[in-house]
C-alpha positions as a LaTeX table, in Angstrom:
\begin{tabular}{lrrr}
\hline
Residue & $x$ (\AA) & $y$ (\AA) & $z$ (\AA) \\
\hline
Met1 & 0.00 & 0.00 & 0.00 \\
Tyr2 & 2.80 & 2.40 & 0.86 \\
Tyr3 & 4.53 & 1.92 & $-2.51$ \\
Arg4 & 1.22 & 2.28 & $-4.36$ \\
Phe5 & 0.53 & 5.55 & $-2.52$ \\
Ile6 & 3.98 & 6.89 & $-3.36$ \\
Thr7 & 3.51 & 5.91 & $-7.01$ \\
Thr8 & 0.16 & 7.72 & $-7.19$ \\
Ile9 & 1.63 & 10.89 & $-5.70$ \\
Ala10 & 4.56 & 10.76 & $-8.12$ \\
Leu11 & 2.25 & 10.38 & $-11.14$ \\
Ala12 & 0.10 & 13.29 & $-9.95$ \\
Leu13 & 3.14 & 15.56 & $-9.52$ \\
Ala14 & 4.42 & 14.55 & $-12.94$ \\
Thr15 & 1.05 & 15.37 & $-14.49$ \\
Ile16 & 0.97 & 18.78 & $-12.78$ \\
Gly17 & 4.52 & 19.50 & $-13.95$ \\
Ala18 & 3.67 & 18.51 & $-17.51$ \\
Ser19 & 0.58 & 20.73 & $-17.45$ \\
Ala20 & 2.63 & 23.66 & $-16.18$ \\
Gln21 & 5.11 & 23.20 & $-19.00$ \\
Thr22 & 2.31 & 22.95 & $-21.57$ \\
Ile23 & 0.83 & 26.27 & $-20.48$ \\
Asp24 & 4.05 & 28.10 & $-21.37$ \\
Glu25 & 4.36 & 26.42 & $-24.75$ \\
Pro26 & 3.29 & 28.68 & $-27.66$ \\
Met27 & 0.22 & 27.86 & $-29.68$ \\
Leu28 & 1.34 & 26.78 & $-33.15$ \\
Leu29 & $-0.92$ & 28.34 & $-35.78$ \\
Ser30 & $-1.07$ & 27.93 & $-39.54$ \\
Leu31 & $-2.23$ & 30.69 & $-41.85$ \\
Asp32 & $-5.65$ & 29.06 & $-42.29$ \\
Glu33 & $-6.11$ & 28.79 & $-38.54$ \\
Cys34 & $-5.20$ & 32.45 & $-38.01$ \\
Val35 & $-7.67$ & 33.60 & $-40.68$ \\
Arg36 & $-10.51$ & 31.46 & $-39.35$ \\
Ile37 & $-9.94$ & 32.62 & $-35.77$ \\
Ala38 & $-9.95$ & 36.24 & $-36.94$ \\
Leu39 & $-13.18$ & 35.80 & $-38.92$ \\
Ser40 & $-14.76$ & 34.23 & $-35.85$ \\
Asp41 & $-13.49$ & 36.39 & $-32.97$ \\
Asn42 & $-12.55$ & 39.79 & $-34.41$ \\
Pro43 & $-14.87$ & 42.48 & $-32.91$ \\
Thr44 & $-15.28$ & 44.29 & $-36.25$ \\
Ile45 & $-16.84$ & 41.22 & $-37.84$ \\
Arg46 & $-19.30$ & 40.85 & $-34.97$ \\
Ile47 & $-20.26$ & 44.52 & $-35.25$ \\
Asn48 & $-20.97$ & 44.07 & $-38.97$ \\
Glu49 & $-23.25$ & 41.12 & $-38.28$ \\
Met50 & $-25.14$ & 43.17 & $-35.70$ \\
Glu51 & $-25.47$ & 46.04 & $-38.17$ \\
Ile52 & $-27.07$ & 43.71 & $-40.74$ \\
Gln53 & $-29.54$ & 42.60 & $-38.09$ \\
Arg54 & $-30.29$ & 46.23 & $-37.20$ \\
Val55 & $-31.15$ & 47.12 & $-40.81$ \\
Gln56 & $-33.40$ & 44.07 & $-41.07$ \\
Tyr57 & $-35.30$ & 45.34 & $-38.04$ \\
Ser58 & $-35.50$ & 48.74 & $-39.73$ \\
Lys59 & $-37.12$ & 47.13 & $-42.77$ \\
Lys60 & $-39.71$ & 45.42 & $-40.57$ \\
Glu61 & $-40.40$ & 48.79 & $-38.96$ \\
Ile62 & $-41.24$ & 50.29 & $-42.37$ \\
Gln63 & $-43.37$ & 47.28 & $-43.29$ \\
Gly64 & $-45.27$ & 47.82 & $-40.06$ \\
Gln65 & $-46.44$ & 51.19 & $-41.38$ \\
Leu66 & $-48.58$ & 49.31 & $-43.95$ \\
Leu67 & $-50.56$ & 47.64 & $-41.16$ \\
Pro68 & $-53.46$ & 49.22 & $-39.25$ \\
Thr69 & $-52.67$ & 51.52 & $-36.35$ \\
Ile70 & $-55.01$ & 51.13 & $-33.34$ \\
Asn71 & $-54.98$ & 53.46 & $-30.36$ \\
Phe72 & $-56.99$ & 53.80 & $-27.19$ \\
Thr73 & $-57.64$ & 57.41 & $-26.21$ \\
Gly74 & $-59.21$ & 59.13 & $-23.26$ \\
Gln75 & $-59.98$ & 62.81 & $-22.79$ \\
Tyr76 & $-61.49$ & 65.01 & $-20.07$ \\
Asn77 & $-62.48$ & 68.69 & $-20.35$ \\
Arg78 & $-63.73$ & 70.94 & $-17.53$ \\
Thr79 & $-65.78$ & 73.93 & $-18.57$ \\
Leu80 & $-64.66$ & 77.07 & $-16.76$ \\
Ala81 & $-67.04$ & 79.51 & $-18.45$ \\
Lys82 & $-69.99$ & 78.15 & $-20.39$ \\
Gln83 & $-70.74$ & 79.49 & $-23.82$ \\
Thr84 & $-73.49$ & 82.13 & $-23.91$ \\
Met85 & $-76.07$ & 82.28 & $-26.68$ \\
Thr86 & $-78.33$ & 85.29 & $-27.24$ \\
Met87 & $-81.67$ & 84.90 & $-28.95$ \\
Asn88 & $-84.35$ & 87.41 & $-29.91$ \\
Ala89 & $-87.58$ & 86.69 & $-28.05$ \\
Gly90 & $-90.02$ & 89.57 & $-28.43$ \\
Asp91 & $-88.86$ & 93.01 & $-27.43$ \\
Glu92 & $-86.04$ & 91.83 & $-25.17$ \\
Pro93 & $-83.20$ & 89.42 & $-26.11$ \\
Met94 & $-83.00$ & 86.17 & $-24.22$ \\
Thr95 & $-79.60$ & 84.92 & $-22.99$ \\
Ile96 & $-78.98$ & 81.20 & $-22.58$ \\
Lys97 & $-75.81$ & 79.45 & $-21.28$ \\
Val98 & $-75.13$ & 76.15 & $-23.03$ \\
Gly99 & $-72.82$ & 73.26 & $-22.23$ \\
Met100 & $-72.06$ & 71.25 & $-19.14$ \\
Asp101 & $-69.32$ & 71.31 & $-16.53$ \\
Asn102 & $-67.68$ & 67.96 & $-17.37$ \\
Gln103 & $-67.00$ & 66.29 & $-20.69$ \\
His104 & $-65.54$ & 62.75 & $-20.79$ \\
Ser105 & $-64.51$ & 60.90 & $-23.92$ \\
Val106 & $-62.94$ & 57.43 & $-24.23$ \\
Gly107 & $-62.67$ & 54.96 & $-27.08$ \\
Phe108 & $-60.66$ & 53.44 & $-29.90$ \\
Asn109 & $-59.48$ & 54.87 & $-33.20$ \\
Ala110 & $-57.82$ & 53.04 & $-36.03$ \\
Ser111 & $-56.23$ & 54.07 & $-39.30$ \\
Met112 & $-54.70$ & 52.17 & $-42.22$ \\
Pro113 & $-52.92$ & 53.40 & $-45.36$ \\
Leu114 & $-54.61$ & 52.11 & $-48.51$ \\
Val115 & $-52.69$ & 53.93 & $-51.21$ \\
Met116 & $-49.23$ & 55.08 & $-50.10$ \\
Pro117 & $-46.78$ & 55.05 & $-53.07$ \\
Thr118 & $-43.91$ & 56.67 & $-51.17$ \\
Leu119 & $-44.11$ & 54.09 & $-48.41$ \\
Trp120 & $-44.13$ & 51.21 & $-50.89$ \\
Lys121 & $-40.95$ & 52.49 & $-52.50$ \\
Ser122 & $-39.33$ & 53.00 & $-49.08$ \\
Ile123 & $-39.55$ & 49.26 & $-48.45$ \\
Lys124 & $-37.43$ & 48.65 & $-51.55$ \\
Leu125 & $-34.94$ & 51.19 & $-50.23$ \\
Ser126 & $-34.66$ & 49.10 & $-47.06$ \\
Asp127 & $-33.92$ & 46.00 & $-49.15$ \\
Asn128 & $-31.07$ & 47.87 & $-50.80$ \\
Gln129 & $-29.72$ & 49.04 & $-47.42$ \\
Ile130 & $-29.64$ & 45.43 & $-46.23$ \\
Leu131 & $-27.65$ & 44.45 & $-49.33$ \\
Gln132 & $-25.27$ & 47.37 & $-48.75$ \\
Asn133 & $-24.64$ & 46.26 & $-45.17$ \\
Ile134 & $-24.08$ & 42.68 & $-46.29$ \\
Glu135 & $-21.55$ & 43.87 & $-48.86$ \\
Asn136 & $-19.93$ & 46.14 & $-46.28$ \\
Ala137 & $-19.57$ & 43.14 & $-43.96$ \\
Arg138 & $-18.04$ & 41.18 & $-46.85$ \\
Ala139 & $-15.63$ & 44.05 & $-47.56$ \\
Asn140 & $-14.52$ & 44.11 & $-43.93$ \\
Lys141 & $-13.98$ & 40.35 & $-43.98$ \\
Leu142 & $-11.86$ & 40.64 & $-47.13$ \\
Ser143 & $-9.87$ & 43.45 & $-45.54$ \\
Leu144 & $-9.38$ & 41.43 & $-42.36$ \\
Val145 & $-8.21$ & 38.39 & $-44.31$ \\
Asn146 & $-5.76$ & 40.60 & $-46.20$ \\
Gln147 & $-4.41$ & 42.10 & $-42.97$ \\
Val148 & $-4.06$ & 38.73 & $-41.25$ \\
Lys149 & $-2.26$ & 37.19 & $-44.21$ \\
Asn150 & 0.09 & 40.15 & $-44.55$ \\
Ala151 & 0.83 & 40.05 & $-40.81$ \\
Tyr152 & 1.43 & 36.29 & $-40.94$ \\
Tyr153 & 3.77 & 36.61 & $-43.94$ \\
Ala154 & 5.63 & 39.45 & $-42.23$ \\
Leu155 & 6.01 & 37.29 & $-39.12$ \\
Leu156 & 7.42 & 34.43 & $-41.21$ \\
Leu157 & 9.88 & 36.81 & $-42.90$ \\
Ala158 & 10.97 & 38.22 & $-39.54$ \\
Gln159 & 11.31 & 34.72 & $-38.07$ \\
Asp160 & 13.35 & 33.37 & $-40.99$ \\
Ser161 & 15.49 & 36.50 & $-41.10$ \\
Lys162 & 16.19 & 36.17 & $-37.38$ \\
Asn163 & 17.20 & 32.54 & $-37.89$ \\
Val164 & 19.59 & 33.51 & $-40.69$ \\
Ile165 & 21.21 & 36.21 & $-38.55$ \\
Glu166 & 21.45 & 33.85 & $-35.57$ \\
Glu167 & 23.15 & 31.20 & $-37.74$ \\
Asn168 & 25.63 & 33.79 & $-38.98$ \\
His169 & 26.17 & 34.87 & $-35.37$ \\
Ala170 & 26.78 & 31.26 & $-34.32$ \\
Thr171 & 29.35 & 30.88 & $-37.10$ \\
Ala172 & 31.06 & 34.10 & $-36.01$ \\
Gln173 & 31.17 & 32.80 & $-32.42$ \\
Leu174 & 32.73 & 29.56 & $-33.62$ \\
Asn175 & 35.38 & 31.49 & $-35.54$ \\
Ala176 & 36.07 & 33.63 & $-32.48$ \\
Ser177 & 36.49 & 30.55 & $-30.27$ \\
Ile178 & 38.88 & 28.99 & $-32.80$ \\
Tyr179 & 41.01 & 32.14 & $-32.88$ \\
Gln180 & 40.99 & 32.27 & $-29.11$ \\
Lys181 & 42.35 & 28.72 & $-28.91$ \\
Gln182 & 44.92 & 29.46 & $-31.61$ \\
Phe183 & 45.95 & 32.59 & $-29.72$ \\
Glu184 & 46.44 & 30.55 & $-26.56$ \\
Leu185 & 48.58 & 28.12 & $-28.56$ \\
Gly186 & 50.53 & 30.99 & $-30.07$ \\
Thr187 & 49.42 & 30.40 & $-33.68$ \\
Ala188 & 47.20 & 33.48 & $-33.94$ \\
Ser189 & 47.72 & 37.10 & $-33.07$ \\
Glu190 & 45.70 & 39.16 & $-30.60$ \\
Tyr191 & 44.54 & 41.28 & $-33.53$ \\
Asp192 & 42.90 & 38.20 & $-35.09$ \\
Val193 & 41.09 & 37.48 & $-31.82$ \\
Leu194 & 39.85 & 41.05 & $-31.49$ \\
Arg195 & 38.67 & 41.15 & $-35.09$ \\
Ala196 & 36.74 & 37.89 & $-34.62$ \\
Asn197 & 35.11 & 39.16 & $-31.42$ \\
Val198 & 34.13 & 42.42 & $-33.14$ \\
Ala199 & 32.40 & 40.39 & $-35.87$ \\
Val200 & 30.35 & 38.63 & $-33.15$ \\
Thr201 & 29.49 & 41.88 & $-31.39$ \\
Asn202 & 28.37 & 43.59 & $-34.59$ \\
Leu203 & 25.65 & 40.96 & $-35.14$ \\
Glu204 & 24.14 & 41.12 & $-31.66$ \\
Pro205 & 22.12 & 44.37 & $-32.21$ \\
Ser206 & 20.63 & 42.88 & $-35.36$ \\
Ile207 & 19.50 & 39.81 & $-33.41$ \\
Leu208 & 17.88 & 41.94 & $-30.70$ \\
Glu209 & 16.16 & 44.07 & $-33.31$ \\
Ala210 & 14.88 & 40.96 & $-35.10$ \\
Glu211 & 13.57 & 39.49 & $-31.83$ \\
Asn212 & 11.73 & 42.70 & $-30.98$ \\
Tyr213 & 10.22 & 42.84 & $-34.45$ \\
Val214 & 9.05 & 39.22 & $-34.19$ \\
Asp215 & 7.37 & 39.98 & $-30.86$ \\
Leu216 & 5.71 & 43.09 & $-32.31$ \\
Leu217 & 4.34 & 41.14 & $-35.29$ \\
Lys218 & 3.01 & 38.41 & $-33.01$ \\
Leu219 & 1.21 & 41.06 & $-30.98$ \\
Gln220 & $-0.27$ & 42.59 & $-34.13$ \\
Leu221 & $-1.45$ & 39.17 & $-35.32$ \\
Lys222 & $-3.11$ & 38.44 & $-31.97$ \\
Val223 & $-4.94$ & 41.77 & $-32.06$ \\
Leu224 & $-6.24$ & 41.02 & $-35.55$ \\
Met225 & $-7.44$ & 37.61 & $-34.41$ \\
Gly226 & $-9.18$ & 39.07 & $-31.37$ \\
Met227 & $-6.99$ & 36.92 & $-29.14$ \\
Asp228 & $-5.69$ & 37.65 & $-25.66$ \\
Val229 & $-2.32$ & 39.37 & $-26.15$ \\
Arg230 & $-0.87$ & 37.31 & $-23.28$ \\
Thr231 & $-1.40$ & 34.06 & $-25.18$ \\
Pro232 & 1.93 & 32.83 & $-26.61$ \\
Ile233 & 1.74 & 31.95 & $-30.31$ \\
Ala234 & 4.16 & 30.84 & $-33.00$ \\
Pro235 & 3.77 & 30.26 & $-36.75$ \\
Arg236 & 3.41 & 26.64 & $-37.80$ \\
Gln237 & 4.60 & 27.29 & $-41.37$ \\
Thr238 & 7.67 & 28.79 & $-43.02$ \\
Leu239 & 8.27 & 30.83 & $-46.14$ \\
Asp240 & 9.88 & 27.82 & $-47.82$ \\
Glu241 & 6.61 & 25.89 & $-47.44$ \\
Phe242 & 4.70 & 28.63 & $-49.23$ \\
Lys243 & 7.39 & 28.85 & $-51.87$ \\
Ala244 & 6.96 & 25.16 & $-52.67$ \\
Lys245 & 3.24 & 25.73 & $-53.36$ \\
Met246 & 3.29 & 29.04 & $-55.20$ \\
Tyr247 & 3.96 & 27.52 & $-58.62$ \\
Asp248 & 0.92 & 25.26 & $-58.29$ \\
Gln249 & $-1.50$ & 28.17 & $-57.94$ \\
Ser250 & $-3.37$ & 29.71 & $-60.86$ \\
Ile251 & $-4.37$ & 33.04 & $-59.36$ \\
Leu252 & $-3.48$ & 34.86 & $-62.57$ \\
Ala253 & $-5.96$ & 32.82 & $-64.62$ \\
Asp254 & $-8.87$ & 35.13 & $-63.78$ \\
Thr255 & $-8.39$ & 38.83 & $-63.11$ \\
Ser256 & $-12.03$ & 39.81 & $-63.47$ \\
Leu257 & $-13.30$ & 42.57 & $-61.18$ \\
Val258 & $-16.78$ & 41.04 & $-60.86$ \\
Ser259 & $-16.23$ & 40.24 & $-57.18$ \\
Asn260 & $-14.40$ & 43.46 & $-56.31$ \\
Thr261 & $-16.09$ & 44.83 & $-53.20$ \\
Ser262 & $-15.58$ & 48.50 & $-54.12$ \\
Leu263 & $-17.37$ & 48.06 & $-57.45$ \\
Arg264 & $-20.12$ & 46.05 & $-55.81$ \\
Ser265 & $-20.66$ & 48.72 & $-53.18$ \\
Leu266 & $-20.78$ & 51.42 & $-55.87$ \\
Glu267 & $-23.35$ & 49.43 & $-57.84$ \\
Leu268 & $-25.51$ & 49.03 & $-54.75$ \\
Lys269 & $-25.26$ & 52.76 & $-54.02$ \\
Thr270 & $-26.25$ & 53.49 & $-57.63$ \\
Asp271 & $-29.24$ & 51.18 & $-57.30$ \\
Tyr272 & $-30.13$ & 52.94 & $-54.03$ \\
Leu273 & $-30.11$ & 56.32 & $-55.78$ \\
Lys274 & $-32.35$ & 54.95 & $-58.54$ \\
Arg275 & $-34.82$ & 53.69 & $-55.96$ \\
Ala276 & $-34.58$ & 56.98 & $-54.07$ \\
Leu277 & $-35.40$ & 58.82 & $-57.32$ \\
Asp278 & $-38.44$ & 56.59 & $-57.82$ \\
Thr279 & $-39.48$ & 57.29 & $-54.24$ \\
Gln280 & $-39.14$ & 61.01 & $-54.84$ \\
Lys281 & $-41.34$ & 60.74 & $-57.94$ \\
Met282 & $-44.01$ & 59.00 & $-55.86$ \\
Ser283 & $-44.37$ & 62.16 & $-53.77$ \\
Trp284 & $-46.42$ & 63.62 & $-56.67$ \\
Tyr285 & $-49.08$ & 60.91 & $-56.31$ \\
Pro286 & $-52.12$ & 61.12 & $-54.01$ \\
Thr287 & $-52.46$ & 59.06 & $-50.84$ \\
Leu288 & $-55.56$ & 57.38 & $-49.45$ \\
Thr289 & $-56.04$ & 56.46 & $-45.80$ \\
Ala290 & $-58.93$ & 54.66 & $-44.09$ \\
Ser291 & $-59.95$ & 55.50 & $-40.52$ \\
Ala292 & $-62.45$ & 54.26 & $-37.94$ \\
Asn293 & $-63.50$ & 55.41 & $-34.46$ \\
Tyr294 & $-65.61$ & 53.93 & $-31.71$ \\
Met295 & $-66.02$ & 56.30 & $-28.77$ \\
Trp296 & $-68.06$ & 56.83 & $-25.60$ \\
Asn297 & $-68.98$ & 60.37 & $-24.45$ \\
Ser298 & $-70.31$ & 61.52 & $-21.12$ \\
Met299 & $-71.32$ & 65.05 & $-20.05$ \\
Ser300 & $-72.40$ & 66.08 & $-16.57$ \\
Asn301 & $-72.54$ & 68.97 & $-14.10$ \\
Gly302 & $-70.97$ & 69.09 & $-10.67$ \\
Ser303 & $-68.31$ & 66.61 & $-9.62$ \\
Pro304 & $-66.29$ & 65.04 & $-12.48$ \\
Phe305 & $-66.44$ & 61.68 & $-10.69$ \\
Lys306 & $-70.22$ & 61.40 & $-10.50$ \\
Asn307 & $-73.27$ & 61.37 & $-12.72$ \\
Phe308 & $-71.68$ & 59.56 & $-15.65$ \\
Asn309 & $-73.92$ & 59.18 & $-18.65$ \\
Trp310 & $-72.05$ & 57.29 & $-21.35$ \\
Asn311 & $-73.30$ & 57.41 & $-24.91$ \\
Pro312 & $-71.44$ & 55.49 & $-27.66$ \\
Tyr313 & $-70.87$ & 56.69 & $-31.19$ \\
Ser314 & $-68.73$ & 55.43 & $-34.09$ \\
Thr315 & $-67.47$ & 56.68 & $-37.44$ \\
Val316 & $-65.63$ & 55.34 & $-40.47$ \\
Gly317 & $-64.06$ & 57.41 & $-43.20$ \\
Leu318 & $-61.56$ & 57.81 & $-46.00$ \\
Thr319 & $-58.98$ & 60.55 & $-46.32$ \\
Leu320 & $-57.66$ & 61.46 & $-49.76$ \\
Ser321 & $-54.63$ & 63.73 & $-49.89$ \\
Leu322 & $-53.53$ & 65.20 & $-53.21$ \\
Pro323 & $-50.36$ & 67.34 & $-53.05$ \\
Leu324 & $-50.77$ & 70.40 & $-55.22$ \\
Phe325 & $-48.04$ & 72.90 & $-54.39$ \\
Gln326 & $-45.10$ & 72.80 & $-51.99$ \\
Gly327 & $-42.98$ & 75.69 & $-53.20$ \\
Gly328 & $-41.07$ & 73.56 & $-55.74$ \\
Gln329 & $-39.51$ & 71.35 & $-53.05$ \\
Arg330 & $-40.43$ & 68.06 & $-54.73$ \\
Tyr331 & $-39.16$ & 69.21 & $-58.11$ \\
Tyr332 & $-35.76$ & 70.29 & $-56.86$ \\
Lys333 & $-35.35$ & 67.17 & $-54.71$ \\
Gln334 & $-35.98$ & 65.10 & $-57.80$ \\
Arg335 & $-33.43$ & 67.10 & $-59.76$ \\
Gln336 & $-30.85$ & 66.57 & $-56.99$ \\
Ala337 & $-31.40$ & 62.81 & $-57.15$ \\
Glu338 & $-30.94$ & 62.82 & $-60.94$ \\
Val339 & $-27.65$ & 64.73 & $-60.67$ \\
Ala340 & $-26.37$ & 62.36 & $-57.95$ \\
Leu341 & $-27.23$ & 59.41 & $-60.19$ \\
Arg342 & $-25.21$ & 60.85 & $-63.07$ \\
Glu343 & $-22.30$ & 61.45 & $-60.70$ \\
Met344 & $-22.29$ & 57.76 & $-59.75$ \\
Ser345 & $-21.83$ & 56.71 & $-63.38$ \\
Trp346 & $-18.69$ & 58.86 & $-63.62$ \\
Gln347 & $-17.43$ & 57.54 & $-60.29$ \\
Arg348 & $-17.84$ & 53.96 & $-61.48$ \\
Glu349 & $-15.91$ & 54.65 & $-64.68$ \\
Asn350 & $-13.06$ & 56.26 & $-62.74$ \\
Leu351 & $-13.02$ & 53.50 & $-60.08$ \\
Glu352 & $-12.99$ & 50.72 & $-62.65$ \\
Arg353 & $-10.09$ & 52.35 & $-64.50$ \\
Ser354 & $-8.13$ & 52.72 & $-61.24$ \\
Leu355 & $-8.80$ & 49.12 & $-60.18$ \\
Lys356 & $-7.68$ & 47.73 & $-63.52$ \\
Met357 & $-4.44$ & 49.67 & $-63.19$ \\
Gln358 & $-3.90$ & 48.26 & $-59.68$ \\
Val359 & $-4.61$ & 44.71 & $-60.84$ \\
Gln360 & $-2.14$ & 45.04 & $-63.71$ \\
Ser361 & 0.45 & 46.47 & $-61.33$ \\
Gln362 & 0.07 & 43.53 & $-58.95$ \\
Val363 & 0.30 & 41.05 & $-61.84$ \\
Asp364 & 3.53 & 42.69 & $-63.01$ \\
Ile365 & 4.95 & 42.56 & $-59.47$ \\
Ile366 & 4.08 & 38.87 & $-59.20$ \\
Asn367 & 5.75 & 38.04 & $-62.52$ \\
Lys368 & 8.88 & 40.01 & $-61.64$ \\
Thr369 & 9.02 & 38.51 & $-58.15$ \\
Leu370 & 8.84 & 34.97 & $-59.53$ \\
Lys371 & 11.91 & 35.71 & $-61.63$ \\
Gln372 & 13.60 & 37.33 & $-58.65$ \\
Ile373 & 12.95 & 34.26 & $-56.48$ \\
Ser374 & 14.53 & 32.02 & $-59.10$ \\
Ser375 & 17.51 & 34.37 & $-59.37$ \\
Asn376 & 17.95 & 34.65 & $-55.60$ \\
Glu377 & 17.68 & 30.90 & $-55.22$ \\
Gly378 & 20.60 & 30.52 & $-57.60$ \\
Gly379 & 22.45 & 33.23 & $-55.70$ \\
Val380 & 22.02 & 31.29 & $-52.43$ \\
Arg381 & 23.46 & 28.16 & $-54.05$ \\
Gln382 & 26.44 & 30.07 & $-55.39$ \\
Ala383 & 27.03 & 31.86 & $-52.07$ \\
Thr384 & 26.83 & 28.54 & $-50.20$ \\
Lys385 & 29.34 & 26.93 & $-52.55$ \\
Ala386 & 31.68 & 29.93 & $-52.31$ \\
Asn387 & 31.47 & 29.87 & $-48.52$ \\
Asp388 & 32.26 & 26.15 & $-48.40$ \\
Ile389 & 35.33 & 26.66 & $-50.62$ \\
Val390 & 36.63 & 29.56 & $-48.51$ \\
Gln391 & 36.05 & 27.61 & $-45.29$ \\
Gln392 & 38.10 & 24.72 & $-46.59$ \\
Ser393 & 40.82 & 27.13 & $-47.73$ \\
Phe394 & 40.70 & 28.89 & $-44.36$ \\
Lys395 & 41.28 & 25.63 & $-42.51$ \\
Ile396 & 44.51 & 25.01 & $-44.40$ \\
Gly397 & 45.59 & 28.64 & $-44.20$ \\
Ala398 & 44.98 & 29.47 & $-47.87$ \\
Ala399 & 42.31 & 32.09 & $-47.11$ \\
Ser400 & 42.28 & 35.00 & $-44.70$ \\
Phe401 & 39.73 & 35.76 & $-42.00$ \\
Ile402 & 38.50 & 38.75 & $-44.00$ \\
Gln403 & 37.77 & 36.51 & $-46.98$ \\
Leu404 & 35.95 & 34.09 & $-44.71$ \\
Arg405 & 33.78 & 36.82 & $-43.18$ \\
Asp406 & 33.05 & 38.26 & $-46.62$ \\
Thr407 & 31.70 & 34.94 & $-47.88$ \\
Glu408 & 29.71 & 34.37 & $-44.68$ \\
Asp409 & 28.15 & 37.83 & $-44.93$ \\
Ala410 & 27.47 & 37.30 & $-48.63$ \\
Leu411 & 25.70 & 34.02 & $-47.82$ \\
Met412 & 23.64 & 35.72 & $-45.11$ \\
Asn413 & 22.63 & 38.56 & $-47.45$ \\
Ala414 & 21.77 & 36.10 & $-50.23$ \\
Arg415 & 19.49 & 34.12 & $-47.92$ \\
Leu416 & 17.85 & 37.30 & $-46.60$ \\
Ser417 & 17.22 & 38.49 & $-50.17$ \\
Tyr418 & 15.79 & 35.08 & $-51.03$ \\
Tyr419 & 13.28 & 35.20 & $-48.16$ \\
Gln420 & 12.46 & 38.83 & $-48.95$ \\
Ala421 & 11.60 & 37.86 & $-52.54$ \\
Ile422 & 9.27 & 35.08 & $-51.35$ \\
Tyr423 & 7.62 & 37.53 & $-48.98$ \\
Asn424 & 7.18 & 40.10 & $-51.76$ \\
Tyr425 & 5.49 & 37.50 & $-53.93$ \\
Leu426 & 3.11 & 36.39 & $-51.18$ \\
Val427 & 2.16 & 39.97 & $-50.32$ \\
Ala428 & 1.56 & 40.85 & $-53.98$ \\
Glu429 & $-0.54$ & 37.72 & $-54.39$ \\
Cys430 & $-2.49$ & 38.58 & $-51.25$ \\
Asp431 & $-3.14$ & 42.15 & $-52.40$ \\
Leu432 & $-4.25$ & 40.92 & $-55.83$ \\
Glu433 & $-6.60$ & 38.47 & $-54.15$ \\
Tyr434 & $-8.06$ & 41.33 & $-52.12$ \\
Leu435 & $-8.54$ & 43.46 & $-55.24$ \\
Leu436 & $-10.31$ & 40.65 & $-57.07$ \\
Gly437 & $-12.36$ & 39.73 & $-53.99$ \\
Asn438 & $-12.07$ & 36.01 & $-54.71$ \\
Thr439 & $-10.55$ & 34.61 & $-51.53$ \\
His440 & $-11.92$ & 31.22 & $-50.54$ \\
Tyr441 & $-12.29$ & 32.38 & $-46.93$ \\
Val442 & $-15.18$ & 34.72 & $-47.81$ \\
Ala443 & $-18.20$ & 33.80 & $-49.91$ \\
Lys444 & $-18.74$ & 35.75 & $-53.12$ \\
\hline
\end{tabular}
């Protein structure tokens, strides 16, 4: 029993220790996971969904104006001075006071629009507003996806760049340790040792700067995802993984602007102005409203709380309203709507021209970047081979330390340029995807 108890306690402590270690481990996230978390938890996306719901309620409010309106009313009047009537009765006029002290009135009244052209058109305006909010929500999702992808790519570039600098730093430290040993054996001068140590020291600020930049990009990515900034995260992918897939993609096959959110929003605004113009034209038409009342009246003298004598009465009626003259307000409002509609056609032409230029620019950047990646990849191979040759020569004393450091720095710069070219391609591809509005994360 004693050994079993000890074993149980040991397993429990081990489990607690493992859990404590797991808490500090960063959450590994792929690009897809980051985008999906952002689309689910980002506050802006939730606000857009609530805004769509608000406009839908607004439409139902307008539809409610087509239904009957029923009210219960009650009214009390106290006569302070009764009305006096004078009548001729013979030679002398006769004066009579009419009315009673208290007048009570309670009952129901109802009204319902029968012919209301402006209201009918307003419902169609609400439909357009719903579509505008849906497209606005889609635009924000596309923008969020673009920001998350750019932040993720920037984090990968910063991470890979930091690794390259750290590897160069490790090589410089190894060279410094070798010179130190040679100096102790008397085969190297103190100048060689100092020069090697300076090479190590010169790289340390770059490493600190890269680490700070990586932390900043992680923070930015967590904010975009709506995640607690204290949660440790790390990218699951690398730039090399994306580079291996970029040649399999056919994003340049379709550069149509059909799904561009700016054009869609402009089209919806144009449609809204057309409907608003139709609504304005309806203000010239007559309106017809039905009404009904069922009331009880009571009139009495003395106390208002006694001697009630209720008498019911009811009415039904129709009200026809024909607008004749309003100082030209309707005419000039209609003219304003027509001018705004013509302005939208020019705005669309200008926007479409600008978007086509941006798409072509992104396509050119992608094509140039693909060539640059291929060139930089060859440069990395050549720099690696040159560094290997100089290292072998350095070991046998056929190359100087300066030559060795030159080849190591050249290799580091070649690798940094290579990763920068991959990053440039991914960002250009991401921006083109945003322009076209055809990302698979957001429905068209």
